[in-house]
Amino acid sequence: MTADPGPHPEGRRRGRLRVYLGAAPGVGKTYRMLDEAHRRRERGTDVVVGWLDTHDRPRTARLLDGLERLPPAVRRHRGAGFAELDLDALLARRPELALVDELAHANVPGGRHAKRWQDVEELLAAGIDVVTTVNIQHLESLNDVVQQITGVPQRETVPDAVVRRADQIELVDMAPQALRRRLAHGNVYRAEQVDAALAHYFRVGNLTALRELALLWLADRVDEGLRDYRAAHRIDRVWETRERVVAALTGGPEGVTLIRRAARIADRAAGGDLLAVHVTRSDGLAGASPARLAEQRQLVESLGGSYHVVVGDDIPAALLAFARARNATQLVLGTSRRGRTARFLTGPGIGETTVARSADIDVHLVPHAFTGRGRLPALGRRHSRRRTLTGYAAGLAVPALLTAGLARAHTALNLTTDALALQLGVVAVALLGGALSALLASLTAALLLNYYFIPPVHTFTIGEANNLIALAVFAAVALCVSTVVDHAGRQTARAARATAEAETLSTLAGSVLRGTDAVPDLLERTRTSFGLDSAALLDRATGEVLARADGTAADGTAADDTAADDTAAPGTAAAPGTAAPDTAAEATEFGVGADAVLVLTGRRLPDTDQRVLAAFGAHLAAALERDRLATAAAELEPIRAADRMRTALLTAVGHDLRTPLAAALASVGSLRSPDVDFSAADRAELLDLADESLHRLARLVDDLLDLSRLRAGALTAHLRPARLDEVLPAALDALAEPGAATPAAAAPVTAATDGVPPVLADPPLLARVLGNVIANALRHTPPGVPVLVAASSHADQVEIRVVDRGPGIPPADRDRVFLPFQRLGDTDNTTGTGLGLALSRGLTEAMGGTLDLEDTPGGGTTVLLTLPAAR
């Protein structure tokens, strides 16, 4: 199977891909690939073997003789070396044809691509032709099917689209028995693997099923090429290369019978396809039941077929055009549901017309339980019972009233005027009550015209043939005009309803996209759009109310229903200022997904509203699923955060706690050693090291405990007025203690806090915060450069700035530095765990303040601590 690769987007010719497809290992794909390489080399093509594994098969290895083979790249992974395709070397060598075996192979981590097929895509993009191999079990779409057949999961897969885009696919086929013989002779696996392979994966049943999968997959690929060829050459004739059976669905109850009959016809032909098609009008006004079509679509798909919808006003032409486009060989239609009288009045139906035009497509007219049980086509619009009765009464009364008026002025009018006046009355009746009422009016008007105005008057006898013809023409014209008027009114009503439905759905989609609480908003839209008292969403299993809209505002007052007038569909919501018809509390239930039911109360919804209601139900199902996923994600987020914290804590315990602990243990152990006689200076140095390490360990444990209490909400700040000139010395003294992350002597600290009012804070916590922030500034400030601590008051707040002249923090990293165990790595990371700023922000927020970062003019970072001023 070949295809044109087309031009490369950048103008360079894209390489051509040839794939040798096999049903199982050992069928000879690699052998065929090498054989093709030798043929191409003999024709003068520059061929290089980029990657190939002979699997210790002697015949395959002998075919490598005479071919240039690129050395593999060796990548290290988990302490071992693995040979892989050297993509860069192959691109640099740039042969005309490259052989790359095992397309679905997963590369060892460390390369440019995770999969070998991605390497092949880069070679093709560089203009290099590639020949490769793949087994059917490695195709992504068949992965689960192969596992069900063989019981062996396939972890290395390739997307079907990659193989389908190949310019040529060649099936390497072998009968299961022949492959098992090859396996038994040791031509596929080593001797110690043969018995297990024959007993499990290479059983005859497994190989037969895999062979069928390969043949069917390739047949689909060939069929795509055939369709493209027929479309390119505009071939409309049916080529019976494969049985394709099309079931024509009208949306009627006979559709299930047609689908099953078409499926049986397709099953009798090996590899036959089942397609179902529904033709809808181009104006979208007259449609079948959406619920019934949805059920039939599910049946088609459960039988392995595909469902399609085409648009066309000439249904036979649309059916045949679809069948020819799909190269279908058989078309299944149901016999007409119309009775003999209806067929006599309306002429041949869709089935007869399709048979007459079918030409080279076989058409099956399938009888069903509803054959001949249809009614005459509706002659009038579906009005309410009251309006229908009013139309019938008008059909009798309007001609009679017009006749009475015309009879009084008979001397001033002639027969033509009388006939036109009565005809106008017939049209008025058609507008009021439909075609049936107009038919009654035309018959009544004809009789009255004959009796009162055609000589001899006051008898039903017609004296002249001309008058007889005039009366017949009058009756025919009145009937035709009334029918046309009724049809136009019916189409106008349908168009108005379709427009209103479109506006309703458009407004619905817009409101859902703009809204944040979709389910209650959708329920309220449903209630107002259909003019209902309430709309509730219930759990299907428990009956629990998930959400409800009953037309009341948040304060309990009645909501303004007129707000939804712009979205109300015709025949649904009542017009403003009028009472909705039939307001008896009736309930309508509608399934929403698999787990919920929509219950609507207020009035029984007509069948004409079901299509729009189905759209509302689909939006509700999507909104419920979105809420469920959002809830699940929100529930998982604390777990993820706790897991991240736990991982970071273990890292800190494993590294940062271990370092001072090891130093303290080493110092104490050295002092306790009886074999070494330490001098007084050495003993003092070891004691200082142990003391500093233990103090550092204690500070780290305190930070971890405080951070965990902050996260758990168990840390309480005791707020009281505190003066900065009293708190700052305590913070600086803490920096001078043994074990401090950064000693105060590392750089001078300049303080400017005079004249600042006291802050409302917890003094020990504030000293802790200032100590951590100053220590962080000292770590990043060059030696000898002072760190400035300045304070100022603004209204009811006090701002404390700790200014350093270090390298600064990029804006993208400013939020990250406040996360636990985060260090930017621009200084010695052995001097802390990254808890300082995270703990400082938490303590500041516990005291009702904020902690942020700013750029220092001239370079560096300024930490801005804001606290409320004490009154």
XYZ file of C-alpha atoms in Angstrom, residues 158-805:
648
model
C 3.413 3.043 18.433
C 0.466 5.317 17.491
C -1.567 3.967 14.593
C -1.329 7.315 12.818
C 2.452 6.942 12.495
C 2.117 3.643 10.650
C -0.903 4.796 8.641
C 1.126 7.729 7.310
C 3.676 5.332 5.846
C 4.140 5.593 2.093
C 4.206 1.820 1.775
C 3.049 -0.931 4.136
C 3.906 -4.520 3.269
C 2.429 -7.416 5.196
C 4.886 -10.212 5.994
C 2.559 -13.165 6.407
C 3.106 -16.745 7.501
C 0.688 -19.520 8.412
C 0.571 -20.319 12.161
C 1.745 -23.886 11.607
C 4.724 -22.722 9.553
C 5.699 -20.168 12.194
C 5.505 -22.802 14.916
C 7.810 -25.030 12.830
C 10.300 -22.170 12.507
C 10.121 -21.699 16.241
C 10.636 -25.432 16.916
C 13.694 -25.473 14.635
C 15.292 -22.694 16.675
C 15.039 -20.057 13.949
C 13.237 -17.532 16.164
C 14.213 -17.965 19.846
C 16.956 -19.750 21.731
C 16.430 -23.424 22.496
C 15.650 -22.831 26.165
C 12.805 -20.440 25.221
C 11.122 -22.537 22.549
C 8.947 -24.795 24.731
C 7.511 -21.914 26.779
C 6.813 -19.855 23.639
C 5.024 -22.740 21.878
C 2.896 -23.423 24.953
C 1.844 -19.833 25.553
C 2.164 -16.953 23.106
C 2.711 -19.008 19.948
C -0.342 -21.234 20.238
C -2.204 -21.817 16.992
C -5.284 -19.937 18.205
C -3.271 -16.909 19.259
C -1.336 -16.775 15.986
C -4.511 -17.169 13.940
C -6.200 -14.308 15.789
C -3.129 -12.068 15.435
C -2.929 -12.907 11.743
C -6.573 -11.917 11.264
C -5.987 -8.649 13.143
C -3.062 -7.827 10.862
C -5.023 -8.642 7.711
C -8.056 -6.605 8.795
C -5.964 -3.622 9.899
C -4.107 -3.569 6.613
C -7.395 -4.003 4.732
C -8.700 -0.853 6.404
C -5.536 0.981 5.374
C -5.944 -0.263 1.794
C -9.580 0.806 1.858
C -8.546 4.344 2.854
C -6.253 4.462 -0.134
C -9.013 3.191 -2.402
C -11.404 5.883 -1.169
C -8.783 8.550 -1.767
C -8.167 7.233 -5.275
C -11.888 7.153 -6.103
C -12.339 10.679 -4.762
C -9.307 12.004 -6.641
C -10.509 10.467 -9.914
C -14.173 11.268 -9.225
C -15.316 7.680 -9.589
C -18.971 7.389 -8.566
C -19.552 3.785 -9.574
C -19.576 1.168 -6.845
C -16.584 -1.166 -6.834
C -17.639 -4.297 -4.992
C -14.279 -4.874 -3.368
C -15.853 -5.327 0.048
C -19.384 -5.738 1.318
C -20.670 -2.577 2.959
C -24.240 -2.536 4.129
C -26.005 0.773 4.809
C -29.127 0.858 6.971
C -31.315 3.909 6.282
C -32.913 5.188 9.502
C -35.893 7.510 9.581
C -36.022 7.757 13.362
C -39.144 5.611 13.376
C -39.732 2.484 15.488
C -38.792 0.204 12.592
C -35.136 1.323 12.842
C -34.176 -1.472 15.264
C -35.414 -4.118 12.817
C -33.480 -2.542 9.942
C -30.250 -2.313 11.941
C -30.354 -5.944 12.984
C -31.208 -7.112 9.476
C -28.348 -5.062 8.012
C -25.971 -6.438 10.651
C -26.901 -10.013 9.698
C -26.267 -9.245 6.024
C -22.867 -7.724 6.859
C -21.926 -10.686 9.087
C -22.566 -13.159 6.272
C -19.829 -11.461 4.252
C -16.404 -11.909 5.844
C -15.063 -8.482 6.761
C -18.355 -6.759 5.909
C -18.997 -3.288 7.270
C -22.207 -2.001 8.849
C -23.123 1.645 8.421
C -26.270 3.443 9.548
C -27.329 6.794 8.112
C -30.079 9.260 8.949
C -31.012 11.993 6.484
C -32.149 15.256 8.032
C -33.679 18.202 6.195
C -31.408 21.068 5.284
C -33.647 23.587 7.058
C -33.505 21.570 10.263
C -37.234 22.090 10.863
C -38.690 18.600 10.541
C -36.716 16.066 12.534
C -37.208 12.599 13.972
C -37.224 11.751 17.650
C -33.730 12.514 19.035
C -34.173 9.993 21.840
C -35.089 7.189 19.432
C -32.199 8.032 17.106
C -29.820 8.033 20.093
C -31.006 4.543 21.066
C -30.567 3.305 17.502
C -27.100 4.821 17.346
C -26.110 2.912 20.471
C -27.423 -0.300 18.908
C -25.420 0.288 15.724
C -22.219 0.935 17.637
C -22.787 -2.074 19.900
C -22.966 -4.240 16.752
C -19.636 -2.864 15.548
C -21.061 -0.421 13.002
C -20.800 3.311 12.527
C -23.532 5.950 12.646
C -23.725 8.901 10.256
C -25.997 11.898 9.671
C -26.280 13.596 6.269
C -28.285 16.630 5.241
C -30.583 16.649 2.229
C -34.096 17.501 1.152
C -34.199 14.746 -1.511
C -33.898 11.738 0.778
C -33.412 9.035 -1.929
C -30.696 11.113 -3.608
C -28.964 11.759 -0.277
C -29.049 8.051 0.639
C -27.615 6.940 -2.680
C -24.951 9.679 -2.649
C -23.832 8.555 0.816
C -23.790 4.895 -0.225
C -21.725 5.605 -3.342
C -19.299 7.813 -1.425
C -18.717 4.937 1.002
C -18.519 2.390 -1.844
C -21.456 0.560 -0.252
C -22.819 -2.495 -2.005
C -26.177 -2.889 -0.272
C -28.782 -0.492 1.087
C -31.422 -1.592 3.603
C -34.680 0.372 3.892
C -37.931 -0.345 5.624
C -41.159 -0.745 3.737
C -43.442 2.249 3.919
C -45.487 2.833 7.049
C -48.150 4.554 4.914
C -51.352 2.787 4.050
C -52.760 2.291 0.553
C -54.825 5.462 0.652
C -51.831 7.569 1.678
C -49.673 6.028 -1.050
C -52.397 6.685 -3.606
C -52.666 10.341 -2.563
C -48.966 11.133 -2.206
C -47.430 8.908 -4.874
C -44.372 6.638 -4.621
C -42.471 6.686 -1.360
C -38.787 6.847 -0.496
C -38.257 3.116 -0.896
C -39.724 2.897 -4.398
C -37.850 6.016 -5.530
C -34.563 4.710 -4.127
C -34.997 1.371 -5.910
C -35.673 3.170 -9.179
C -32.471 5.248 -8.850
C -30.191 2.666 -7.222
C -28.488 1.387 -10.412
C -25.494 -0.672 -9.174
C -26.471 -0.759 -5.461
C -28.636 -3.597 -4.157
C -31.632 -2.246 -2.231
C -33.448 -4.362 0.348
C -36.972 -3.306 1.334
C -37.461 -4.982 4.691
C -41.013 -5.517 6.020
C -41.591 -4.766 9.677
C -44.320 -4.643 12.286
C -45.298 -1.083 11.350
C -45.735 -1.625 7.603
C -48.957 -0.015 6.351
C -49.963 1.147 9.801
C -49.174 4.792 9.269
C -51.824 7.460 9.081
C -52.602 9.919 6.334
C -50.194 12.850 6.289
C -51.313 15.640 8.570
C -53.216 18.301 6.695
C -53.161 20.884 9.420
C -50.940 22.216 12.148
C -51.125 20.634 15.534
C -53.220 23.225 17.317
C -54.744 22.985 20.719
C -58.120 21.263 21.004
C -59.875 24.582 21.580
C -58.334 26.166 18.493
C -59.115 23.131 16.355
C -62.793 23.222 17.374
C -62.815 26.973 16.768
C -61.437 26.361 13.263
C -64.162 23.849 12.448
C -66.817 26.242 13.714
C -65.290 29.038 11.634
C -65.325 26.744 8.604
C -69.119 26.681 8.896
C -69.757 30.156 10.289
C -67.475 32.352 8.162
C -68.937 31.287 4.769
C -72.458 31.591 6.215
C -71.824 35.106 7.548
C -70.204 36.210 4.304
C -73.101 34.760 2.317
C -75.594 36.667 4.454
C -73.744 39.919 3.893
C -73.292 39.304 0.168
C -76.940 38.356 -0.254
C -78.038 41.743 1.074
C -75.820 43.540 -1.438
C -76.476 41.075 -4.232
C -77.923 43.701 -6.569
C -74.704 45.733 -6.429
C -72.291 42.774 -6.807
C -71.746 40.135 -9.452
C -70.854 36.459 -9.233
C -67.100 37.102 -9.513
C -67.094 39.391 -6.480
C -69.159 36.925 -4.481
C -66.741 34.062 -5.304
C -63.646 36.104 -4.424
C -65.175 37.226 -1.118
C -65.980 33.640 -0.146
C -62.505 32.564 -1.212
C -61.015 35.202 1.077
C -63.045 33.748 3.935
C -61.633 30.284 3.187
C -58.063 31.666 3.432
C -58.912 33.313 6.776
C -60.220 29.990 8.093
C -56.989 28.288 6.913
C -54.926 30.744 8.942
C -57.085 30.130 11.994
C -57.636 26.389 12.045
C -55.460 24.766 9.393
C -56.132 22.833 6.207
C -58.924 20.614 7.541
C -60.922 23.625 8.680
C -60.237 25.292 5.306
C -61.439 22.164 3.493
C -64.692 22.313 5.451
C -64.969 26.044 4.711
C -64.350 25.553 0.965
C -67.060 22.877 0.717
C -69.485 25.052 2.688
C -68.649 28.113 0.569
C -69.098 26.153 -2.673
C -72.547 24.929 -1.624
C -73.633 28.398 -0.465
C -72.281 30.007 -3.646
C -74.256 27.532 -5.722
C -77.449 27.923 -3.696
C -77.543 31.710 -3.343
C -75.616 33.197 -6.252
C -75.525 30.807 -9.243
C -78.732 30.811 -11.302
C -81.193 29.301 -10.743
C -80.791 30.613 -7.164
C -82.163 28.919 -4.054
C -81.610 25.518 -5.670
C -78.592 23.298 -6.022
C -79.297 22.983 -9.703
C -76.858 24.638 -12.098
C -78.447 25.849 -15.296
C -75.347 26.640 -17.395
C -72.219 24.612 -17.998
C -70.103 27.730 -17.608
C -71.381 28.216 -14.065
C -70.605 24.572 -13.297
C -67.004 25.077 -14.424
C -66.764 28.307 -12.399
C -67.993 26.521 -9.274
C -65.465 23.703 -9.753
C -62.640 26.166 -10.291
C -63.728 28.089 -7.183
C -63.655 24.942 -5.041
C -60.273 23.846 -6.415
C -58.687 27.263 -6.003
C -60.060 27.646 -2.489
C -58.700 24.230 -1.495
C -55.274 24.843 -3.080
C -54.886 28.313 -1.597
C -55.909 27.135 1.851
C -53.443 24.237 1.662
C -50.608 26.562 0.642
C -51.486 29.002 3.406
C -51.558 26.211 5.965
C -48.217 24.847 4.739
C -46.645 28.313 4.881
C -47.987 28.830 8.390
C -46.667 25.429 9.444
C -43.207 26.190 8.049
C -43.237 29.631 9.651
C -44.067 28.108 13.025
C -41.303 25.530 12.622
C -38.806 28.180 11.596
C -39.768 30.362 14.548
C -39.430 27.427 16.901
C -36.065 26.406 15.430
C -34.834 30.000 15.775
C -36.010 30.170 19.365
C -34.385 26.811 20.131
C -31.110 27.990 18.617
C -31.240 31.201 20.633
C -32.054 29.230 23.776
C -29.140 26.846 23.277
C -26.778 29.694 22.370
C -27.713 31.625 25.507
C -27.463 28.411 27.510
C -23.953 27.668 26.293
C -22.838 31.244 26.897
C -24.232 31.357 30.415
C -22.604 28.050 31.309
C -19.228 29.163 29.984
C -19.425 32.454 31.850
C -20.817 31.003 35.075
C -18.813 29.557 37.935
C -21.597 27.545 39.586
C -22.893 25.760 36.512
C -25.401 23.221 37.888
C -27.727 25.635 39.776
C -27.530 28.101 36.886
C -28.441 25.370 34.395
C -31.374 24.236 36.517
C -32.687 27.794 36.745
C -32.268 28.197 32.981
C -34.180 24.976 32.435
C -37.007 26.057 34.706
C -37.416 29.498 33.172
C -36.952 28.377 29.559
C -39.738 25.819 29.801
C -42.019 27.867 32.077
C -41.923 25.366 34.968
C -42.506 25.665 38.683
C -39.309 23.870 39.719
C -36.421 21.820 38.387
C -34.530 19.390 40.599
C -31.561 17.118 40.016
C -31.801 13.832 41.931
C -29.308 11.067 42.526
C -30.520 8.065 40.528
C -29.543 5.512 43.177
C -30.529 7.221 46.438
C -33.058 9.823 45.329
C -31.084 12.532 47.134
C -31.582 16.072 45.824
C -28.278 17.208 44.327
C -29.496 20.668 43.264
C -32.808 22.476 42.915
C -34.252 25.582 41.272
C -37.761 26.624 42.308
C -37.944 30.238 41.123
C -37.183 31.901 44.463
C -34.494 34.473 45.026
C -31.976 34.311 47.813
C -34.281 36.322 50.110
C -37.172 33.923 49.565
C -39.143 36.214 47.209
C -40.378 34.993 43.869
C -37.850 35.329 41.089
C -38.709 37.388 38.024
C -39.552 34.876 35.333
C -39.535 37.541 32.660
C -35.751 37.577 32.799
C -35.735 34.423 30.678
C -38.121 35.682 28.033
C -35.298 36.103 25.583
C -34.456 32.405 25.820
C -37.905 30.857 25.979
C -38.714 28.481 23.147
C -42.071 28.824 21.389
C -44.785 26.847 23.053
C -42.880 26.571 26.314
C -42.659 29.504 28.716
C -45.711 31.670 29.120
C -45.570 35.181 27.760
C -45.158 37.976 30.294
C -48.382 38.988 31.855
C -50.296 35.853 30.835
C -50.920 32.630 32.645
C -49.123 29.522 31.459
C -51.484 26.947 29.982
C -52.252 23.844 31.954
C -50.488 24.798 35.165
C -51.432 21.585 36.950
C -48.430 20.289 38.858
C -47.178 17.417 36.699
C -43.705 15.916 36.790
C -41.445 15.104 33.869
C -38.375 12.952 34.449
C -35.331 13.023 32.178
C -32.137 11.003 32.582
C -28.939 13.022 33.044
C -25.937 10.790 32.517
C -25.771 7.476 34.339
C -26.106 8.761 37.905
C -28.714 11.540 37.968
C -32.319 12.273 36.997
C -33.777 15.674 36.120
C -37.282 16.121 37.570
C -39.351 19.008 36.164
C -42.662 20.012 37.783
C -45.308 22.493 36.718
C -46.712 21.067 33.502
C -46.263 18.097 31.225
C -43.772 18.953 28.493
C -44.854 18.123 24.919
C -42.755 15.913 22.649
C -41.668 18.973 20.659
C -39.641 20.188 23.657
C -37.685 16.950 24.050
C -34.896 17.966 21.667
C -34.085 21.154 23.571
C -34.510 19.322 26.872
C -31.967 16.749 25.700
C -29.479 19.578 25.126
C -30.110 20.905 28.637
C -29.613 17.380 29.974
C -26.316 16.981 28.138
C -25.045 20.291 29.571
C -26.141 19.219 33.049
C -24.353 15.876 32.709
C -21.166 17.656 31.622
C -21.467 20.153 34.481
C -21.968 17.359 37.014
C -18.931 15.520 35.724
C -16.889 18.717 35.840
C -17.991 19.373 39.437
C -17.160 15.796 40.370
C -13.685 16.076 38.889
C -13.137 19.462 40.546
C -14.211 18.036 43.918
C -11.930 15.042 43.482
C -9.037 17.322 42.535
C -9.708 19.565 45.541
C -9.764 16.528 47.831
C -6.489 15.295 46.398
C -4.674 18.619 46.642
C -4.181 18.529 50.455
C -2.950 14.964 50.103
C -0.511 16.037 47.395
C 0.646 18.988 49.480
C 1.122 16.748 52.506
C 2.998 14.253 50.364
C 5.273 16.989 49.030
C 5.849 18.212 52.576
C 6.529 14.655 53.777
C 9.029 14.066 50.976
C 10.807 17.346 51.676
C 10.817 16.624 55.389
C 12.385 13.219 54.837
C 14.998 14.875 52.641
C 15.736 17.390 55.372
C 15.916 14.661 58.003
C 18.124 12.560 55.753
C 20.582 15.360 54.978
C 20.279 18.480 57.092
C 19.600 16.733 60.394
C 22.210 14.083 59.751
C 25.060 16.569 59.185
C 25.045 18.321 62.610
C 24.154 15.040 64.313
C 27.118 13.296 62.722
C 29.422 16.170 63.689
C 28.255 16.069 67.295
C 28.596 12.288 67.495
C 32.085 12.428 65.984
C 33.202 15.108 68.451
C 31.800 13.308 71.470
C 33.147 9.986 70.236
C 36.619 11.451 69.797
C 36.555 12.927 73.301
C 35.519 9.555 74.775
C 38.244 7.658 72.900
C 40.883 6.309 75.389
C 43.479 5.893 72.661
C 43.978 9.616 71.951
C 45.365 12.161 74.400
C 43.911 15.533 73.360
C 45.426 18.810 74.375
C 43.302 21.384 76.169
C 42.940 23.435 72.979
C 41.878 20.371 70.926
C 39.433 19.302 73.642
C 37.905 22.820 73.713
C 37.623 22.848 69.908
C 35.841 19.475 69.875
C 33.472 20.616 72.625
C 32.704 23.822 70.706
C 32.004 21.793 67.553
C 29.691 19.442 69.454
C 27.948 22.355 71.153
C 27.476 24.230 67.846
C 26.182 21.099 66.084
C 23.694 20.321 68.838
C 22.467 23.925 68.896
C 22.024 23.823 65.108
C 20.155 20.550 65.468
C 17.903 22.051 68.143
C 17.156 25.127 66.003
C 16.308 22.903 63.032
C 13.965 20.768 65.117
C 12.301 23.912 66.481
C 11.788 25.211 62.927
C 10.281 21.906 61.812
C 7.938 21.784 64.793
C 6.851 25.390 64.335
C 6.242 24.835 60.635
C 4.169 21.724 61.311
C 2.141 23.611 63.949
C 1.562 26.428 61.451
C 0.365 23.966 58.829
C -1.935 22.319 61.381
C -3.269 25.681 62.645
C -2.106 24.900 66.165
C 0.236 27.888 66.637
C -1.353 30.800 68.480
C 0.213 34.258 68.521
C -0.165 36.335 71.729
C -0.378 39.863 70.364
C 0.623 42.890 72.408
C 2.428 46.193 71.758
C 6.107 45.604 71.023
C 8.868 48.155 70.380
C 11.268 47.394 67.529
C 14.262 48.775 69.404
C 13.613 46.065 72.016
C 12.848 43.173 69.639
C 15.696 43.765 67.161
C 18.543 43.235 69.669
C 16.978 39.908 70.670
C 16.958 38.859 67.022
C 20.607 39.833 66.576
C 21.575 38.031 69.799
C 19.991 34.843 68.409
C 22.287 35.102 65.396
C 25.307 35.094 67.695
C 24.252 31.890 69.486
C 26.077 28.653 68.731
C 24.505 26.795 65.852
C 23.138 29.905 64.177
C 22.933 29.497 60.405
C 24.756 32.785 59.879
C 26.657 34.511 62.709
C 25.995 38.169 63.245
C 29.663 38.942 62.730
C 29.542 37.837 59.099
C 28.635 41.396 58.093
C 27.590 44.546 59.930
C 23.883 45.227 60.469
C 22.727 48.841 60.376
C 19.400 49.597 62.080
C 17.204 52.663 61.546
C 14.120 52.236 63.730
C 13.997 55.478 65.704
C 10.659 57.238 66.011
C 8.632 54.214 64.884
C 5.536 53.451 66.974
C 5.143 50.038 68.601
C 3.682 47.205 66.512
C 0.949 44.771 67.499
C 2.830 41.483 67.532
C 4.080 38.537 69.554
C 7.617 39.705 70.572
C 9.285 36.239 70.600
C 7.752 35.362 67.239
C 8.690 38.768 65.790
C 12.284 38.302 66.995
C 12.269 34.881 65.331
C 11.023 36.364 62.059
C 13.559 39.203 62.070
C 16.350 36.791 62.923
C 15.501 34.473 60.026
C 15.162 37.351 57.540
C 18.399 39.038 58.660
C 20.250 35.703 58.580
C 19.028 35.148 55.027
C 20.199 38.653 54.038
C 23.618 38.080 55.637
C 24.084 34.841 53.691
C 23.526 36.596 50.356
C 25.349 39.874 51.065
C 29.021 40.137 50.009
C 31.513 40.245 52.916
C 31.950 43.654 54.457
C 28.754 45.098 52.951
C 26.237 46.093 55.662
C 22.662 44.805 55.858
C 20.195 47.619 56.510
C 17.167 47.194 58.781
C 14.866 50.219 58.420
C 11.370 50.875 59.752
C 8.712 53.475 58.918
C 5.060 54.030 59.806
C 2.231 54.633 57.336
C -1.259 55.323 58.746
C -2.069 52.335 60.953
C 0.749 50.100 59.669
C 4.476 49.765 60.289
C 6.776 48.646 57.490
C 10.105 46.982 58.313
C 12.589 46.589 55.466
C 15.617 44.291 55.549
C 17.849 45.330 52.642
C 20.732 43.271 51.258
C 23.126 43.884 48.360
